[in-house]
mmCIF file of C-alpha atoms in Angstrom:
data_model
loop_
_atom_site.group_PDB
_atom_site.id
_atom_site.type_symbol
_atom_site.label_atom_id
_atom_site.label_comp_id
_atom_site.label_asym_id
_atom_site.label_seq_id
_atom_site.Cartn_x
_atom_site.Cartn_y
_atom_site.Cartn_z
ATOM 1 C CA UNK A 118 24.017 -13.185 4.852
ATOM 2 C CA UNK A 119 24.462 -10.104 6.998
ATOM 3 C CA UNK A 120 26.817 -10.521 9.944
ATOM 4 C CA UNK A 121 26.569 -8.459 13.110
ATOM 5 C CA UNK A 122 29.512 -7.746 15.367
ATOM 6 C CA UNK A 123 29.381 -6.146 18.794
ATOM 7 C CA UNK A 124 32.052 -4.600 20.948
ATOM 8 C CA UNK A 125 33.109 -4.939 23.592
ATOM 9 C CA UNK A 126 32.056 -8.492 24.440
ATOM 10 C CA UNK A 127 31.955 -7.499 28.091
ATOM 11 C CA UNK A 128 32.522 -4.450 30.225
ATOM 12 C CA UNK A 129 32.575 -3.452 33.846
ATOM 13 C CA UNK A 130 31.649 0.073 34.892
ATOM 14 C CA UNK A 131 30.731 2.016 37.996
ATOM 15 C CA UNK A 132 27.253 3.130 38.936
ATOM 16 C CA UNK A 133 26.624 6.460 37.236
ATOM 17 C CA UNK A 134 29.083 5.855 34.408
ATOM 18 C CA UNK A 135 28.220 6.363 30.780
ATOM 19 C CA UNK A 136 28.347 3.050 28.938
ATOM 20 C CA UNK A 137 28.608 2.651 25.178
ATOM 21 C CA UNK A 138 28.250 -0.492 23.082
ATOM 22 C CA UNK A 139 28.815 -0.585 19.354
ATOM 23 C CA UNK A 140 27.289 -2.852 16.745
ATOM 24 C CA UNK A 141 28.524 -3.138 13.194
ATOM 25 C CA UNK A 142 26.718 -4.726 10.272
ATOM 26 C CA UNK A 143 28.572 -6.373 7.402
ATOM 27 C CA UNK A 144 26.537 -4.348 4.912
ATOM 28 C CA UNK A 145 24.248 -1.324 4.865
ATOM 29 C CA UNK A 146 21.095 -2.036 6.880
ATOM 30 C CA UNK A 147 19.745 1.519 6.874
ATOM 31 C CA UNK A 148 18.061 2.163 10.239
ATOM 32 C CA UNK A 149 16.877 -1.414 10.800
ATOM 33 C CA UNK A 150 18.675 -2.231 14.002
ATOM 34 C CA UNK A 151 17.177 -3.150 17.366
ATOM 35 C CA UNK A 152 18.641 -3.467 20.865
ATOM 36 C CA UNK A 153 17.592 -5.896 23.620
ATOM 37 C CA UNK A 154 18.424 -6.381 27.269
ATOM 38 C CA UNK A 155 18.488 -9.848 28.775
ATOM 39 C CA UNK A 156 18.877 -10.399 32.493
ATOM 40 C CA UNK A 157 20.028 -13.810 33.749
ATOM 41 C CA UNK A 158 17.301 -16.432 33.575
ATOM 42 C CA UNK A 159 14.848 -14.062 31.900
ATOM 43 C CA UNK A 160 13.521 -13.508 28.422
ATOM 44 C CA UNK A 161 15.015 -10.625 26.458
ATOM 45 C CA UNK A 162 13.235 -7.285 26.367
ATOM 46 C CA UNK A 163 13.203 -4.749 23.554
ATOM 47 C CA UNK A 164 14.815 -1.431 24.451
ATOM 48 C CA UNK A 165 15.430 0.360 21.141
ATOM 49 C CA UNK A 166 13.918 -0.262 17.704
ATOM 50 C CA UNK A 167 14.843 1.154 14.317
ATOM 51 C CA UNK A 168 18.207 2.298 15.680
ATOM 52 C CA UNK A 169 17.023 5.179 17.840
ATOM 53 C CA UNK A 170 13.421 4.745 18.932
ATOM 54 C CA UNK A 171 12.917 4.094 22.631
ATOM 55 C CA UNK A 172 10.406 1.350 23.313
ATOM 56 C CA UNK A 173 7.455 2.354 25.467
ATOM 57 C CA UNK A 174 8.217 2.177 29.160
ATOM 58 C CA UNK A 175 11.987 1.987 28.755
ATOM 59 C CA UNK A 176 13.933 4.477 30.888
ATOM 60 C CA UNK A 177 15.323 7.474 29.045
ATOM 61 C CA UNK A 178 18.895 6.713 30.155
ATOM 62 C CA UNK A 179 18.923 4.178 27.326
ATOM 63 C CA UNK A 180 19.475 5.484 23.801
ATOM 64 C CA UNK A 181 20.571 4.358 20.386
ATOM 65 C CA UNK A 182 21.986 5.978 17.289
ATOM 66 C CA UNK A 183 23.478 5.194 13.927
ATOM 67 C CA UNK A 184 22.556 4.117 10.449
ATOM 68 C CA UNK A 185 24.059 2.190 7.597
ATOM 69 C CA UNK A 186 26.638 -0.150 9.111
ATOM 70 C CA UNK A 187 27.600 1.473 12.413
ATOM 71 C CA UNK A 188 25.368 1.741 15.453
ATOM 72 C CA UNK A 189 25.793 2.774 19.063
ATOM 73 C CA UNK A 190 23.839 1.916 22.197
ATOM 74 C CA UNK A 191 24.326 4.098 25.263
ATOM 75 C CA UNK A 192 23.371 3.952 28.905
ATOM 76 C CA UNK A 193 23.827 7.518 30.080
ATOM 77 C CA UNK A 194 24.109 6.699 33.773
ATOM 78 C CA UNK A 195 24.588 3.037 34.645
ATOM 79 C CA UNK A 196 22.293 1.695 37.355
ATOM 80 C CA UNK A 197 22.626 -1.564 39.319
ATOM 81 C CA UNK A 198 19.499 -2.934 37.621
ATOM 82 C CA UNK A 199 21.186 -2.530 34.212
ATOM 83 C CA UNK A 200 23.441 -5.518 34.834
ATOM 84 C CA UNK A 201 22.541 -7.704 31.864
ATOM 85 C CA UNK A 202 23.597 -8.864 28.439
ATOM 86 C CA UNK A 203 22.735 -6.547 25.569
ATOM 87 C CA UNK A 204 22.145 -7.726 22.017
ATOM 88 C CA UNK A 205 21.799 -5.883 18.755
ATOM 89 C CA UNK A 206 19.617 -7.439 16.067
ATOM 90 C CA UNK A 207 18.822 -6.920 12.418
ATOM 91 C CA UNK A 208 16.001 -9.035 11.057
ATOM 92 C CA UNK A 209 17.060 -12.655 11.538
ATOM 93 C CA UNK A 210 20.537 -11.948 12.868
ATOM 94 C CA UNK A 211 21.534 -11.149 16.424
ATOM 95 C CA UNK A 212 24.878 -9.825 17.511
ATOM 96 C CA UNK A 213 26.913 -11.974 19.915
ATOM 97 C CA UNK A 214 26.005 -9.848 22.934
ATOM 98 C CA UNK A 215 27.752 -7.564 25.403
ATOM 99 C CA UNK A 216 27.717 -8.429 29.082
ATOM 100 C CA UNK A 217 27.567 -5.410 31.384
ATOM 101 C CA UNK A 218 28.311 -5.587 35.076
ATOM 102 C CA UNK A 219 29.088 -3.239 37.930
ATOM 103 C CA UNK A 220 32.672 -2.537 38.940
ATOM 104 C CA UNK B 67 -1.888 -7.324 29.249
ATOM 105 C CA UNK B 68 -0.069 -9.112 26.479
ATOM 106 C CA UNK B 69 0.814 -12.660 27.437
ATOM 107 C CA UNK B 70 2.706 -15.315 25.525
ATOM 108 C CA UNK B 71 2.936 -18.730 27.160
ATOM 109 C CA UNK B 72 5.029 -21.448 25.547
ATOM 110 C CA UNK B 73 4.608 -25.148 26.178
ATOM 111 C CA UNK B 74 5.598 -28.473 24.714
ATOM 112 C CA UNK B 75 9.298 -28.516 25.476
ATOM 113 C CA UNK B 76 11.068 -31.461 27.013
ATOM 114 C CA UNK B 77 13.630 -34.202 26.508
ATOM 115 C CA UNK B 78 13.697 -35.877 23.100
ATOM 116 C CA UNK B 79 16.102 -38.284 21.459
ATOM 117 C CA UNK B 80 18.178 -37.296 18.440
ATOM 118 C CA UNK B 81 16.122 -37.755 15.302
ATOM 119 C CA UNK B 82 12.893 -37.298 17.207
ATOM 120 C CA UNK B 83 10.092 -34.793 16.868
ATOM 121 C CA UNK B 84 8.410 -32.248 19.083
ATOM 122 C CA UNK B 85 5.695 -29.641 18.708
ATOM 123 C CA UNK B 86 5.971 -26.403 20.619
ATOM 124 C CA UNK B 87 2.940 -24.224 21.266
ATOM 125 C CA UNK B 88 2.575 -20.603 22.245
ATOM 126 C CA UNK B 89 -0.732 -19.390 23.643
ATOM 127 C CA UNK B 90 -1.314 -15.690 23.085
ATOM 128 C CA UNK B 91 -3.680 -13.437 24.993
ATOM 129 C CA UNK B 92 -4.295 -9.771 25.668
ATOM 130 C CA UNK B 93 -4.105 -8.653 22.053
ATOM 131 C CA UNK B 94 -5.594 -9.349 18.636
ATOM 132 C CA UNK B 95 -3.345 -12.243 17.691
ATOM 133 C CA UNK B 96 -4.389 -12.349 14.041
ATOM 134 C CA UNK B 97 -2.967 -8.878 13.346
ATOM 135 C CA UNK B 98 0.679 -9.530 14.242
ATOM 136 C CA UNK B 99 3.640 -11.310 12.743
ATOM 137 C CA UNK B 100 4.975 -13.859 15.209
ATOM 138 C CA UNK B 101 8.403 -15.443 15.625
ATOM 139 C CA UNK B 102 10.272 -18.200 17.397
ATOM 140 C CA UNK B 103 13.698 -17.348 18.819
ATOM 141 C CA UNK B 104 15.952 -19.812 20.623
ATOM 142 C CA UNK B 105 18.899 -19.664 22.978
ATOM 143 C CA UNK B 106 21.265 -22.568 23.504
ATOM 144 C CA UNK B 107 22.653 -22.981 27.036
ATOM 145 C CA UNK B 108 25.150 -20.222 27.770
ATOM 146 C CA UNK B 109 24.879 -18.871 24.223
ATOM 147 C CA UNK B 110 23.325 -15.931 22.436
ATOM 148 C CA UNK B 111 19.978 -15.469 20.768
ATOM 149 C CA UNK B 112 19.126 -17.106 17.439
ATOM 150 C CA UNK B 113 16.060 -16.313 15.363
ATOM 151 C CA UNK B 114 14.358 -19.518 14.163
ATOM 152 C CA UNK B 115 11.266 -18.663 12.124
ATOM 153 C CA UNK B 116 8.417 -16.240 11.658
ATOM 154 C CA UNK B 117 4.917 -16.205 10.195
ATOM 155 C CA UNK B 118 2.724 -13.517 8.717
ATOM 156 C CA UNK B 119 -0.522 -12.429 10.379
ATOM 157 C CA UNK B 120 -2.718 -14.745 8.321
ATOM 158 C CA UNK B 121 -0.238 -17.614 8.140
ATOM 159 C CA UNK B 122 0.233 -17.270 4.391
ATOM 160 C CA UNK B 123 3.943 -16.423 4.532
ATOM 161 C CA UNK B 124 6.624 -18.091 6.606
ATOM 162 C CA UNK B 125 10.399 -17.790 6.868
ATOM 163 C CA UNK B 126 12.819 -20.197 8.502
ATOM 164 C CA UNK B 127 16.489 -19.842 9.327
ATOM 165 C CA UNK B 128 18.943 -21.920 7.328
ATOM 166 C CA UNK B 129 19.748 -23.881 10.498
ATOM 167 C CA UNK B 130 16.223 -25.306 10.706
ATOM 168 C CA UNK B 131 14.954 -25.114 7.124
ATOM 169 C CA UNK B 132 13.499 -28.420 6.037
ATOM 170 C CA UNK B 133 13.286 -29.725 9.614
ATOM 171 C CA UNK B 134 11.160 -27.178 11.476
ATOM 172 C CA UNK B 135 7.839 -25.643 10.422
ATOM 173 C CA UNK B 136 6.195 -22.621 11.957
ATOM 174 C CA UNK B 137 2.418 -22.341 11.837
ATOM 175 C CA UNK B 138 -0.418 -20.578 13.582
ATOM 176 C CA UNK B 139 -4.101 -21.024 14.350
ATOM 177 C CA UNK B 140 -5.687 -17.608 14.684
ATOM 178 C CA UNK B 141 -8.980 -19.113 15.856
ATOM 179 C CA UNK B 142 -7.121 -20.553 18.833
ATOM 180 C CA UNK B 143 -4.731 -17.591 19.293
ATOM 181 C CA UNK B 144 -1.880 -20.035 19.068
ATOM 182 C CA UNK B 145 1.540 -20.249 17.444
ATOM 183 C CA UNK B 146 3.293 -23.540 16.803
ATOM 184 C CA UNK B 147 6.736 -24.860 15.952
ATOM 185 C CA UNK B 148 6.824 -28.353 14.542
ATOM 186 C CA UNK B 149 10.331 -29.747 14.980
ATOM 187 C CA UNK B 150 11.512 -32.884 13.193
ATOM 188 C CA UNK B 151 14.883 -34.606 12.837
ATOM 189 C CA UNK B 152 16.059 -33.014 16.032
ATOM 190 C CA UNK B 153 19.770 -32.795 16.691
ATOM 191 C CA UNK B 154 21.848 -32.120 19.790
ATOM 192 C CA UNK B 155 22.543 -28.589 18.594
ATOM 193 C CA UNK B 156 18.800 -27.837 18.669
ATOM 194 C CA UNK B 157 18.998 -27.973 22.469
ATOM 195 C CA UNK B 158 17.862 -24.549 23.628
ATOM 196 C CA UNK B 159 15.212 -22.504 25.327
ATOM 197 C CA UNK B 160 12.622 -21.628 22.694
ATOM 198 C CA UNK B 161 10.826 -18.300 22.965
ATOM 199 C CA UNK B 162 7.837 -17.103 21.033
ATOM 200 C CA UNK B 163 7.790 -13.391 20.344
ATOM 201 C CA UNK B 164 5.435 -10.836 18.891
ATOM 202 C CA UNK B 165 6.852 -8.541 16.236
ATOM 203 C CA UNK B 166 6.383 -4.817 16.519
ATOM 204 C CA UNK B 167 4.292 -3.439 13.674
ATOM 205 C CA UNK B 168 6.073 -1.075 11.307
ATOM 206 C CA UNK B 169 9.444 -1.887 12.866
ATOM 207 C CA UNK B 170 11.385 -4.441 10.907
ATOM 208 C CA UNK B 171 11.396 -7.656 12.923
ATOM 209 C CA UNK B 172 11.606 -6.014 16.354
ATOM 210 C CA UNK B 173 10.430 -8.449 18.999
ATOM 211 C CA UNK B 174 8.374 -6.356 21.413
ATOM 212 C CA UNK B 175 6.873 -9.094 23.571
ATOM 213 C CA UNK B 176 8.388 -12.421 24.578
ATOM 214 C CA UNK B 177 7.149 -15.490 26.361
ATOM 215 C CA UNK B 178 9.014 -17.048 29.265
ATOM 216 C CA UNK B 179 10.437 -19.777 27.030
ATOM 217 C CA UNK B 180 10.186 -23.543 26.945
ATOM 218 C CA UNK B 181 13.319 -25.704 27.172
ATOM 219 C CA UNK B 182 14.098 -28.380 24.627
ATOM 220 C CA UNK B 183 16.828 -30.928 25.276
ATOM 221 C CA UNK B 184 17.913 -33.280 22.518
ATOM 222 C CA UNK B 185 19.868 -36.148 23.998
ATOM 223 C CA UNK B 186 19.977 -39.922 24.080
#
């Protein structure tokens, strides 16, 4: 089975900061990596699919890159409404999540 | 608008059974793969099962294989999760989700979730 790791597990940043989360797969998964945002008490929402494609309606400050085993998710300018947990996912496996809050 | 509304959750004793339902609206249900994803209290997301557009193909995670069965009724625009031999570690919020076409298992729409508690 493919394992997904994420780092960091949590981070605190200031409004306007650039935030980067990494996700690593235990084997080559090509471009098949998705990113989700989950706010407390809410269902997750899809932000990025196939590593770098922005889901419709998602702000352009969110982006993704990578292929193979190493992937990156970036918030170019952190906003207060971005406080959430972010998960990477490949088929039936989710990463453990990264909690983002405001410093 | 796409809507997914889960129901059927509740408190059940260990070893018991439950059937979750997900009512879909706002899209042509029969043309999408559908999934169940769960989240234990304070934990991360865990994919449970998915089913092909016409119901002919299903996949289940190892954690639920042999105990849970995903199914769908396209005439009723409904997705189901039949859960048997429930255990304490099945306690979670269960979400149904629509998969994005042509994007491998990307869950583009989610319901609000239905909570399942397995406890005596």
